[in-house]
CSV table of C-alpha atoms and ligand atoms in Angstrom, one decimal:
chain,number,residue,atom,x,y,z
X,1,MET,CA,56.9,-58.0,-6.6
X,2,SER,CA,54.7,-59.9,-9.3
X,3,PRO,CA,55.6,-63.4,-9.8
X,4,THR,CA,57.7,-64.4,-13.1
X,5,GLY,CA,56.1,-66.5,-15.6
X,6,ILE,CA,58.4,-69.4,-14.2
X,7,GLU,CA,57.0,-69.0,-10.6
X,8,ILE,CA,53.4,-68.9,-11.9
X,9,TYR,CA,54.1,-72.3,-13.8
X,10,LYS,CA,55.1,-74.3,-10.7
X,11,PHE,CA,51.5,-73.7,-9.5
X,12,LEU,CA,49.9,-74.8,-12.5
X,13,PRO,CA,48.9,-78.4,-13.1
X,14,ARG,CA,51.5,-78.9,-16.1
X,15,THR,CA,49.3,-81.2,-18.2
X,16,ASN,CA,49.2,-78.7,-21.4
X,17,CYS,CA,45.6,-79.5,-21.8
X,18,GLY,CA,45.2,-76.3,-23.9
X,19,GLU,CA,41.6,-75.5,-22.5
X,20,CYS,CA,42.9,-72.1,-21.5
X,21,GLY,CA,43.3,-71.0,-24.9
X,22,VAL,CA,46.9,-71.5,-25.3
X,23,PRO,CA,48.8,-74.7,-26.0
X,24,THR,CA,50.9,-75.4,-22.8
X,25,CYS,CA,50.8,-74.4,-19.1
X,26,LEU,CA,54.1,-72.5,-19.6
X,27,ALA,CA,52.6,-70.3,-22.4
X,28,PHE,CA,49.7,-69.6,-20.2
X,29,ALA,CA,52.1,-68.6,-17.1
X,30,MET,CA,54.1,-66.3,-19.4
X,31,SER,CA,50.8,-64.9,-20.5
X,32,LEU,CA,49.4,-64.5,-17.1
X,33,ALA,CA,52.8,-62.7,-15.9
X,34,GLY,CA,52.6,-60.3,-18.7
X,35,GLY,CA,49.0,-59.5,-17.8
X,36,ARG,CA,47.6,-60.9,-21.0
X,37,ALA,CA,45.6,-63.6,-19.5
X,38,GLU,CA,43.2,-64.1,-16.4
X,39,LEU,CA,43.9,-67.0,-14.0
X,40,SER,CA,40.3,-67.8,-14.2
X,41,SER,CA,40.9,-69.0,-17.7
X,42,CYS,CA,42.5,-72.5,-16.3
X,43,PRO,CA,39.7,-74.4,-14.8
X,44,TYR,CA,41.9,-76.6,-13.1
X,45,VAL,CA,43.7,-74.2,-10.6
X,46,SER,CA,42.7,-75.2,-7.1
X,47,GLU,CA,41.0,-72.2,-4.7
X,48,GLU,CA,44.2,-72.4,-2.5
X,49,THR,CA,46.6,-71.7,-5.6
X,50,LYS,CA,44.2,-69.0,-7.0
X,51,LEU,CA,44.4,-67.2,-3.5
X,52,LYS,CA,48.0,-67.4,-3.5
X,53,LEU,CA,48.6,-66.2,-7.0
X,54,GLU,CA,46.1,-63.7,-6.5
X,55,GLU,CA,47.9,-62.4,-3.5
X,56,ALA,CA,51.3,-62.6,-5.1
X,57,SER,CA,50.3,-60.9,-8.2
X,58,ALA,CA,48.0,-58.1,-6.7
X,59,PRO,CA,49.3,-54.8,-8.1
X,60,PRO,CA,51.2,-52.4,-5.4
X,61,VAL,CA,48.2,-49.8,-5.7
X,62,ARG,CA,45.0,-51.6,-5.0
X,63,THR,CA,42.2,-51.4,-7.4
X,64,VAL,CA,38.9,-49.9,-6.0
X,65,SER,CA,35.8,-49.9,-7.7
X,66,ILE,CA,33.2,-47.1,-7.4
X,67,GLY,CA,29.7,-46.9,-8.1
X,68,THR,CA,27.6,-49.2,-10.2
X,69,GLY,CA,25.9,-49.0,-13.9
X,70,ILE,CA,27.2,-46.7,-16.7
X,71,TYR,CA,29.0,-44.3,-14.5
X,72,SER,CA,30.8,-47.0,-12.4
X,73,PHE,CA,34.8,-46.6,-12.6
X,74,LYS,CA,37.9,-48.2,-11.4
X,75,ILE,CA,40.6,-46.5,-9.8
X,76,GLY,CA,44.4,-47.7,-8.6
X,77,GLY,CA,45.5,-51.1,-10.0
X,78,GLU,CA,48.9,-49.2,-10.9
X,79,THR,CA,52.1,-51.0,-11.1
X,80,VAL,CA,54.7,-48.0,-12.5
X,81,MET,CA,55.8,-44.7,-11.7
X,82,HIS,CA,55.7,-43.3,-15.2
X,83,ARG,CA,53.5,-44.1,-18.1
X,84,HIS,CA,56.4,-44.7,-20.6
X,85,GLU,CA,57.4,-47.8,-18.3
X,86,LYS,CA,54.2,-49.8,-19.0
X,87,ARG,CA,51.0,-47.8,-18.9
X,88,PHE,CA,48.7,-46.1,-16.3
X,89,GLU,CA,45.9,-48.6,-15.6
X,90,HIS,CA,42.7,-46.5,-14.3
X,91,GLN,CA,42.0,-43.1,-15.2
X,92,SER,CA,41.4,-40.4,-12.4
X,93,GLY,CA,37.6,-40.1,-11.7
X,94,ILE,CA,36.5,-36.6,-11.9
X,95,ALA,CA,33.9,-35.5,-9.3
X,96,LEU,CA,31.6,-32.3,-9.1
X,97,LEU,CA,31.2,-31.0,-5.5
X,98,LEU,CA,27.7,-30.3,-4.5
X,99,SER,CA,26.9,-28.5,-1.2
X,100,ASP,CA,23.5,-29.0,0.8
X,101,ASN,CA,24.0,-25.2,1.4
X,102,LEU,CA,22.9,-24.5,-2.4
X,103,THR,CA,19.3,-23.7,-2.9
X,104,GLU,CA,17.4,-26.5,-4.6
X,105,THR,CA,17.5,-24.5,-7.8
X,106,GLU,CA,20.9,-24.3,-7.8
X,107,GLN,CA,21.4,-28.0,-7.1
X,108,ASN,CA,19.1,-28.7,-10.0
X,109,THR,CA,21.0,-26.5,-12.2
X,110,LYS,CA,24.3,-28.2,-11.4
X,111,LEU,CA,22.9,-31.6,-11.7
X,112,THR,CA,21.4,-30.8,-15.3
X,113,ALA,CA,24.8,-29.5,-16.2
X,114,PHE,CA,26.5,-32.6,-15.1
X,115,ASN,CA,24.0,-34.6,-17.1
X,116,SER,CA,25.0,-32.5,-20.1
X,117,PHE,CA,28.7,-32.7,-20.0
X,118,GLN,CA,29.5,-35.5,-22.4
X,119,TYR,CA,31.6,-35.3,-25.6
X,120,LYS,CA,32.5,-38.0,-28.3
X,121,ARG,CA,36.2,-37.9,-29.3
X,122,VAL,CA,37.8,-40.6,-31.3
X,123,GLY,CA,35.0,-43.2,-30.7
X,124,ALA,CA,34.8,-42.7,-26.9
X,125,ILE,CA,32.5,-40.8,-24.7
X,126,LEU,CA,34.4,-38.4,-22.4
X,127,LYS,CA,32.3,-37.6,-19.3
X,128,PRO,CA,32.8,-36.8,-15.7
X,129,ASP,CA,32.1,-39.5,-13.3
X,130,MET,CA,31.0,-38.4,-9.9
X,131,LEU,CA,29.0,-36.1,-7.6
X,132,ALA,CA,30.5,-35.3,-4.2
X,133,LEU,CA,27.8,-34.4,-1.8
X,134,ARG,CA,28.7,-32.2,1.0
X,135,ALA,CA,27.2,-31.9,4.3
X,136,ASP,CA,27.7,-28.1,5.1
X,137,SER,CA,24.5,-27.0,6.4
X,138,GLY,CA,24.3,-28.8,9.7
X,139,SER,CA,20.8,-30.0,8.7
X,140,SER,CA,20.3,-33.8,8.3
X,141,GLU,CA,17.0,-32.9,6.4
X,142,LYS,CA,18.9,-30.8,4.0
X,143,TYR,CA,21.6,-33.2,3.4
X,144,LEU,CA,19.2,-36.0,2.9
X,145,LYS,CA,17.1,-34.0,0.5
X,146,LEU,CA,20.4,-33.4,-1.5
X,147,VAL,CA,21.3,-37.0,-1.8
X,148,LYS,CA,17.6,-38.0,-2.6
X,149,LEU,CA,17.7,-35.4,-5.4
X,150,ALA,CA,21.2,-36.3,-6.8
X,151,ALA,CA,20.2,-40.1,-6.9
X,152,GLU,CA,17.1,-39.3,-8.8
X,153,LYS,CA,18.2,-36.9,-11.2
X,154,CYS,CA,21.7,-38.3,-12.0
X,155,GLN,CA,23.3,-41.4,-12.7
X,156,ALA,CA,26.7,-40.7,-11.5
X,157,SER,CA,28.6,-42.4,-9.1
X,158,LEU,CA,28.2,-40.6,-5.6
X,159,MET,CA,30.6,-39.7,-2.9
X,160,LEU,CA,29.1,-38.9,0.3
X,161,ILE,CA,30.8,-36.2,2.6
X,162,CYS,CA,29.3,-36.2,5.9
X,163,ALA,CA,30.9,-36.3,9.4
X,164,ASN,CA,27.7,-37.4,11.1
X,165,THR,CA,27.5,-41.3,11.0
X,166,THR,CA,24.0,-41.3,11.7
X,167,VAL,CA,23.2,-38.8,8.9
X,168,LEU,CA,25.6,-41.0,6.7
X,169,ASP,CA,23.6,-44.3,7.7
X,170,GLU,CA,20.3,-42.6,6.7
X,171,SER,CA,21.9,-41.2,3.5
X,172,LEU,CA,23.0,-44.8,2.6
X,173,LYS,CA,19.4,-46.0,2.9
X,174,ILE,CA,18.7,-43.9,0.1
X,175,CYS,CA,21.5,-44.8,-2.2
X,176,ALA,CA,23.3,-47.8,-1.0
X,177,GLU,CA,22.6,-49.7,-4.1
X,178,ARG,CA,24.9,-47.1,-5.9
X,179,LYS,CA,27.9,-48.2,-3.8
X,180,PRO,CA,28.8,-44.7,-3.0
X,181,LEU,CA,32.3,-43.7,-1.5
X,182,LEU,CA,32.3,-42.8,1.9
X,183,TYR,CA,34.1,-39.7,3.2
X,184,ALA,CA,35.9,-40.2,5.7
X,185,ALA,CA,37.3,-42.4,8.2
X,186,THR,CA,39.7,-40.6,10.7
X,187,ALA,CA,41.6,-41.6,13.8
X,188,GLU,CA,38.5,-40.4,15.8
X,189,ASN,CA,35.7,-42.1,13.9
X,190,SER,CA,37.3,-45.0,12.2
X,191,ASN,CA,35.5,-47.9,14.0
X,192,GLU,CA,31.8,-46.4,13.0
X,193,MET,CA,33.0,-45.6,9.5
X,194,ALA,CA,34.3,-49.1,9.1
X,195,GLU,CA,30.9,-50.6,10.2
X,196,LEU,CA,29.1,-48.5,7.9
X,197,ALA,CA,31.6,-49.4,5.1
X,198,LYS,CA,31.1,-53.1,5.9
X,199,LYS,CA,27.4,-53.0,6.4
X,200,TYR,CA,26.7,-51.4,2.8
X,201,ASN,CA,29.6,-52.8,1.1
X,202,CYS,CA,30.9,-49.4,0.3
X,203,PRO,CA,34.7,-48.3,-0.4
X,204,LEU,CA,35.9,-45.9,2.3
X,205,VAL,CA,38.2,-42.8,2.3
X,206,ALA,CA,41.0,-42.7,5.0
X,207,LYS,CA,41.8,-39.2,5.9
X,208,ALA,CA,44.8,-38.1,8.2
X,209,LYS,CA,47.0,-35.0,8.4
X,210,ASN,CA,49.9,-36.7,7.4
X,211,LEU,CA,51.4,-39.8,5.6
X,212,THR,CA,52.5,-41.5,8.8
X,213,ASP,CA,49.0,-41.2,10.5
X,214,LEU,CA,47.6,-42.1,7.3
X,215,ALA,CA,49.6,-45.5,6.9
X,216,GLU,CA,48.6,-46.3,10.8
X,217,LEU,CA,44.8,-45.5,9.9
X,218,THR,CA,44.8,-47.9,6.9
X,219,ILE,CA,46.5,-50.6,8.8
X,220,LYS,CA,43.6,-50.1,11.4
X,221,LEU,CA,41.1,-50.0,8.7
X,222,GLN,CA,42.4,-53.2,7.4
X,223,SER,CA,42.3,-55.0,10.6
X,224,LEU,CA,38.6,-54.0,10.8
X,225,GLY,CA,37.9,-55.9,7.6
X,226,ILE,CA,38.2,-52.7,5.3
X,227,LYS,CA,39.9,-53.5,2.0
X,228,ASP,CA,38.7,-50.7,-0.4
X,229,ILE,CA,40.4,-47.8,0.7
X,230,VAL,CA,41.1,-44.4,-0.8
X,231,LEU,CA,43.7,-42.0,0.7
X,232,ASP,CA,43.2,-38.4,1.7
X,233,SER,CA,46.2,-36.8,3.1
X,234,SER,CA,44.6,-33.6,3.8
X,235,PRO,CA,47.3,-31.4,1.8
X,236,ALA,CA,46.7,-27.6,2.3
X,237,SER,CA,48.3,-26.4,-0.9
X,238,PHE,CA,49.1,-27.6,-4.4
X,239,LYS,CA,52.7,-28.1,-3.7
X,240,GLN,CA,51.8,-30.3,-0.6
X,241,THR,CA,49.1,-32.3,-2.8
X,242,LEU,CA,51.7,-32.9,-5.6
X,243,ALA,CA,54.6,-33.9,-2.9
X,244,ASP,CA,52.1,-36.2,-1.0
X,245,ASN,CA,50.8,-37.9,-4.4
X,246,ILE,CA,54.5,-38.8,-5.5
X,247,ALA,CA,55.5,-39.9,-1.9
X,248,ILE,CA,52.6,-42.3,-1.7
X,249,ARG,CA,52.8,-43.7,-5.1
X,250,ARG,CA,56.7,-44.1,-4.6
X,251,ALA,CA,56.0,-45.9,-1.1
X,252,ALA,CA,53.5,-47.9,-2.9
X,253,ILE,CA,55.4,-49.0,-6.1
X,254,LEU,CA,59.2,-48.6,-5.2
X,255,LYS,CA,59.1,-49.7,-1.5
X,256,LYS,CA,56.1,-52.1,-1.7
X,257,PHE,CA,54.6,-50.5,1.4
X,258,ARG,CA,51.1,-51.8,1.7
X,259,PRO,CA,49.6,-49.4,4.0
X,260,LEU,CA,49.9,-46.7,1.5
X,261,GLY,CA,49.3,-49.0,-1.5
X,262,PHE,CA,45.7,-47.3,-2.3
X,263,PRO,CA,44.5,-44.7,-4.8
X,264,VAL,CA,44.4,-41.2,-3.7
X,265,ILE,CA,41.7,-38.6,-3.7
X,266,ASN,CA,42.5,-34.9,-4.5
X,267,PHE,CA,40.3,-31.6,-4.0
X,268,PRO,CA,41.8,-29.0,-6.2
X,269,CYS,CA,38.4,-27.3,-5.3
X,270,LEU,CA,39.6,-26.5,-1.7
X,271,ILE,CA,43.2,-25.5,-2.6
X,272,THR,CA,42.3,-22.6,-4.9
X,273,SER,CA,39.4,-20.2,-5.3
X,274,ASP,CA,40.5,-19.4,-9.1
X,275,HIS,CA,38.5,-21.6,-11.5
X,276,MET,CA,41.5,-21.5,-14.0
X,277,LYS,CA,44.0,-22.6,-11.4
X,278,GLU,CA,41.7,-25.3,-10.2
X,279,SER,CA,41.5,-26.6,-13.7
X,280,LEU,CA,45.2,-26.3,-14.0
X,281,PHE,CA,46.0,-27.9,-10.9
X,282,ALA,CA,43.6,-30.8,-11.8
X,283,SER,CA,45.3,-31.5,-14.9
X,284,ILE,CA,48.6,-31.8,-13.4
X,285,LEU,CA,47.2,-34.2,-10.9
X,286,THR,CA,45.8,-36.4,-13.4
X,287,ALA,CA,49.4,-37.0,-14.4
X,288,LYS,CA,50.6,-37.2,-10.8
X,289,TYR,CA,48.7,-39.9,-9.5
X,290,ALA,CA,45.3,-38.6,-8.5
X,291,GLY,CA,42.7,-41.3,-8.3
X,292,ILE,CA,39.7,-39.0,-7.8
X,293,LEU,CA,39.7,-35.2,-8.5
X,294,VAL,CA,37.0,-33.2,-6.8
X,295,LEU,CA,36.2,-29.7,-8.6
X,296,SER,CA,34.1,-27.0,-7.5
X,297,ASP,CA,32.5,-26.2,-10.9
X,298,PHE,CA,32.1,-27.7,-14.8
X,299,ARG,CA,32.6,-25.5,-17.6
X,300,GLY,CA,33.0,-26.8,-20.9
X,301,GLU,CA,36.1,-24.5,-21.8
X,302,THR,CA,38.2,-26.2,-18.9
X,303,LEU,CA,36.2,-29.6,-18.4
X,304,PHE,CA,36.8,-30.7,-22.0
X,305,PRO,CA,40.6,-30.3,-22.1
X,306,LEU,CA,40.9,-31.9,-18.8
X,307,LEU,CA,38.9,-34.9,-20.2
X,308,VAL,CA,41.2,-35.0,-23.3
X,309,ALA,CA,44.4,-34.6,-21.0
X,310,ARG,CA,43.0,-37.5,-19.0
X,311,MET,CA,42.1,-39.7,-22.0
X,312,ASN,CA,45.6,-39.3,-23.7
X,313,LEU,CA,47.4,-40.0,-20.5
X,314,TYR,CA,45.5,-43.1,-19.7
X,315,THR,CA,45.6,-44.7,-23.1
X,316,ASP,CA,48.2,-47.7,-23.3
X,317,PRO,CA,51.4,-46.2,-25.3
X,318,GLN,CA,52.1,-49.7,-26.5
X,319,ARG,CA,48.7,-50.1,-28.1
X,320,PRO,CA,47.5,-47.8,-30.6
X,321,LEU,CA,43.6,-46.9,-30.7
X,322,ALA,CA,41.9,-48.7,-33.4
X,323,THR,CA,38.3,-48.8,-35.0
X,324,THR,CA,36.8,-52.2,-35.9
X,325,GLU,CA,37.3,-53.4,-39.3
X,326,GLY,CA,34.3,-53.4,-41.7
X,327,ILE,CA,32.2,-51.1,-43.9
X,328,TYR,CA,31.0,-48.0,-42.5
X,329,GLU,CA,27.9,-46.2,-44.3
X,330,ILE,CA,28.5,-42.3,-44.4
X,331,ASN,CA,25.5,-40.1,-45.5
X,332,ASN,CA,23.1,-43.0,-46.4
X,333,PRO,CA,25.0,-44.6,-49.5
X,334,ASP,CA,23.2,-46.6,-52.2
X,335,ALA,CA,24.5,-48.8,-55.0
X,336,ASN,CA,26.2,-45.9,-56.9
X,337,SER,CA,27.9,-44.7,-53.9
X,338,PRO,CA,31.9,-44.2,-54.0
X,339,VAL,CA,33.7,-46.6,-51.9
X,340,MET,CA,36.9,-45.3,-50.0
X,341,LEU,CA,39.3,-47.5,-48.2
X,342,THR,CA,41.7,-46.7,-45.3
X,343,CYS,CA,43.3,-48.5,-42.3
X,344,ASN,CA,41.8,-48.8,-38.8
X,345,PHE,CA,44.1,-46.4,-36.9
X,346,SER,CA,41.4,-44.6,-35.0
X,347,LEU,CA,42.9,-40.9,-35.7
X,348,THR,CA,42.6,-41.9,-39.4
X,349,TYR,CA,39.3,-43.3,-39.3
X,350,PHE,CA,37.8,-40.4,-37.6
X,351,ILE,CA,39.5,-37.7,-39.7
X,352,VAL,CA,38.5,-39.3,-43.0
X,353,ALA,CA,35.0,-40.2,-41.8
X,354,GLY,CA,34.8,-36.6,-40.8
X,355,GLU,CA,35.7,-35.3,-44.1
X,356,MET,CA,33.5,-37.7,-45.9
X,357,GLU,CA,30.6,-36.6,-43.6
X,358,THR,CA,31.4,-32.8,-44.4
X,359,SER,CA,31.1,-33.7,-48.2
X,360,ARG,CA,27.7,-34.8,-47.9
X,361,VAL,CA,28.2,-37.1,-50.6
X,362,PRO,CA,26.7,-40.6,-49.6
X,363,CYS,CA,29.6,-43.1,-49.6
X,364,TYR,CA,31.0,-46.1,-48.1
X,365,LEU,CA,34.1,-46.3,-46.0
X,366,LEU,CA,36.1,-49.6,-45.9
X,367,ILE,CA,38.2,-50.0,-42.7
X,368,LYS,CA,40.7,-52.3,-42.9
X,369,ASP,CA,42.6,-53.8,-39.9
X,370,THR,CA,46.1,-52.9,-39.8
X,371,GLU,CA,46.4,-53.5,-36.0
X,372,GLY,CA,45.9,-49.8,-35.3
X,373,LEU,CA,48.8,-48.5,-37.5
X,374,SER,CA,48.5,-45.4,-39.7
X,375,VAL,CA,48.5,-46.1,-43.6
X,376,MET,CA,52.3,-45.5,-44.2
X,377,THR,CA,53.3,-47.4,-41.0
X,378,ALA,CA,51.0,-50.3,-41.8
X,379,TRP,CA,52.3,-50.3,-45.5
X,380,ALA,CA,55.9,-50.2,-44.3
X,381,ALA,CA,54.9,-53.1,-41.8
X,382,GLY,CA,53.3,-55.1,-44.5
X,383,LYS,CA,49.9,-54.8,-43.3
X,384,PHE,CA,48.5,-52.5,-45.8
X,385,GLY,CA,49.7,-54.2,-49.1
X,386,ALA,CA,47.9,-55.4,-52.1
X,387,ASP,CA,47.6,-58.8,-50.9
X,388,THR,CA,46.0,-58.2,-47.6
X,389,ILE,CA,43.6,-55.4,-49.1
X,390,GLY,CA,42.6,-57.6,-51.9
X,391,LYS,CA,41.7,-60.1,-49.5
X,392,PHE,CA,39.8,-57.9,-47.1
X,393,VAL,CA,37.8,-56.2,-50.0
X,394,LYS,CA,36.7,-59.6,-51.4
X,395,ASN,CA,35.6,-60.7,-48.1
X,396,SER,CA,34.0,-57.6,-47.0
X,397,GLY,CA,30.8,-58.0,-49.0
X,398,ILE,CA,31.3,-54.3,-50.4
X,399,ALA,CA,30.7,-56.0,-54.1
X,400,GLY,CA,27.1,-56.9,-53.0
X,401,LYS,CA,26.5,-53.2,-52.1
X,402,VAL,CA,27.6,-51.3,-55.0
X,403,ASN,CA,26.7,-51.6,-58.9
X,404,HIS,CA,30.1,-50.3,-59.7
X,405,ARG,CA,33.5,-51.7,-59.1
X,406,LYS,CA,35.6,-48.7,-58.5
X,407,LEU,CA,37.8,-48.6,-55.2
X,408,ILE,CA,39.4,-45.6,-53.9
X,409,ILE,CA,42.7,-46.1,-52.0
X,410,PRO,CA,44.6,-43.6,-50.0
X,411,GLY,CA,46.9,-41.2,-51.8
X,412,TYR,CA,49.7,-42.4,-49.4
X,413,ALA,CA,49.1,-46.2,-50.8
X,414,SER,CA,49.3,-45.2,-54.4
X,415,MET,CA,52.2,-47.7,-55.0
X,416,GLU,CA,49.7,-50.5,-54.3
X,417,SER,CA,47.2,-49.6,-57.0
X,418,GLY,CA,49.0,-51.8,-59.7
X,419,GLY,CA,49.0,-54.8,-57.3
X,420,LEU,CA,45.5,-54.2,-56.3
X,421,GLU,CA,44.2,-54.1,-59.8
X,422,GLU,CA,45.7,-57.8,-60.2
X,423,GLU,CA,44.4,-58.9,-56.8
X,424,LEU,CA,40.9,-57.4,-57.4
X,425,SER,CA,40.0,-58.6,-60.9
X,426,GLY,CA,37.2,-56.3,-62.4
X,427,TRP,CA,38.1,-53.4,-60.1
X,428,GLU,CA,39.1,-50.1,-61.1
X,429,ILE,CA,41.6,-48.9,-58.5
X,430,MET,CA,41.5,-45.0,-58.2
X,431,VAL,CA,44.1,-43.1,-55.9
X,432,GLY,CA,42.6,-40.6,-53.7
X,433,PRO,CA,43.8,-37.5,-52.2
X,434,ARG,CA,46.9,-37.4,-49.8
X,435,GLU,CA,45.4,-35.1,-47.3
X,436,ALA,CA,42.0,-35.9,-45.8
X,437,ALA,CA,41.1,-32.1,-46.3
X,438,HIS,CA,40.9,-32.5,-49.9
X,439,ILE,CA,38.3,-35.5,-49.6
X,440,PRO,CA,35.3,-33.6,-50.1
X,441,ALA,CA,36.5,-32.0,-53.4
X,442,TYR,CA,37.4,-35.3,-54.8
X,443,LEU,CA,34.1,-37.3,-53.8
X,444,LYS,CA,31.9,-34.6,-55.3
X,445,GLN,CA,33.4,-35.2,-58.7
X,446,PHE,CA,33.1,-38.9,-58.4
X,447,LYS,CA,31.2,-40.8,-61.2
X,448,PRO,CA,30.2,-44.4,-60.7
M,1,SF4,S1,44.1,-74.9,-19.0
M,1,SF4,FE1,45.4,-75.0,-17.3
M,1,SF4,S2,46.1,-77.1,-17.4
M,1,SF4,FE2,45.2,-76.7,-19.3
M,1,SF4,S3,47.1,-75.9,-20.5
M,1,SF4,FE3,46.0,-74.1,-19.7
M,1,SF4,S4,47.0,-73.8,-17.8
M,1,SF4,FE4,47.6,-75.8,-18.5
């Protein structure tokens, strides 16, 4: 169990110097226990204490980093069974399986498709993460060619699926700096695989035919110095995959059973040959604890919903998605362009900005920080009232960008118009539409 604030406090210097950004050591200990601070913020904690605290506060599912650069990602680090208890920490990585049995043209087509699958949604880029390169041909030459091609054409994180450790070693010479995930250590080859993982500092998949053997294998791998482990329990069906994932998570979180305290990898591509079923399985396993999902193919109509489902599951339910406060220019505005105001709840921002863009009217959008709350909720919480909006508009610099003094506020904030005219002397407060869909028509009739 993670140490409490009081337990952590006992290890701190208790000088209350404030250098960590909070006034007292007790406040810092409480923040640390709540996951709102990093131990490194206190410069006076000894190395020995750091080690003790890090060990005591390590999450029951180890965090494993995969890859480097823009496609690198983390898995694990989970502390709860259910999202509503706190949050899920690191979203499942999504991998595309690529066999060295494919022709070079087919491999190129898949790599090009992989690179093209990127979607922008509520300010985030949604994209797959990884290429799983599998040695099927039995030819080392073919496999090395595939690894080289994938490393050259794609910046994705890599997983090397190869049972021959000599070929794996050769592959790592091509792409070791990408810190690929190695697949897989078994009871038979664990010594050789552990050697390779240590030599190239790569995470390693531990694979066994049941959870008992898997736990034995991770104990052995850890004794060989391997810390970054991903679990594969080799389930043969979707039902077994789900059962194993839940059993592993329960063992790690509820029983604090360290040998199974690692993220898991699932292969929906191996348990069905039906693409729709594969996508359905993947979406269920995203919610039920998959660290990495390996898919046989990417198609926009199934990948996009999976990426969105993943994003929704892995956002913090206690923290609304928020956009940065400021002035947003839409359709190249000038000094006569209308100025609209709204809150910084991401969904509101993207809907309002989208309608403003659609109108083709050049305009400014003022986004006021409401801590991610929507207009009505922020208003009810006192974060979207005339006083705070007035202060924000004055400090925003919008007065220097337009010749007129007209501010359009959301229809749902109409009750603040009188107060705002008092706060913003010289400004005319106009009440905009309640529904975002009516924004284009409203903007088109605006006169400065
Ligand atoms: S920096 Fe360290 S010693 Fe200073 S108040 Fe923070 S926790 Fe205490």
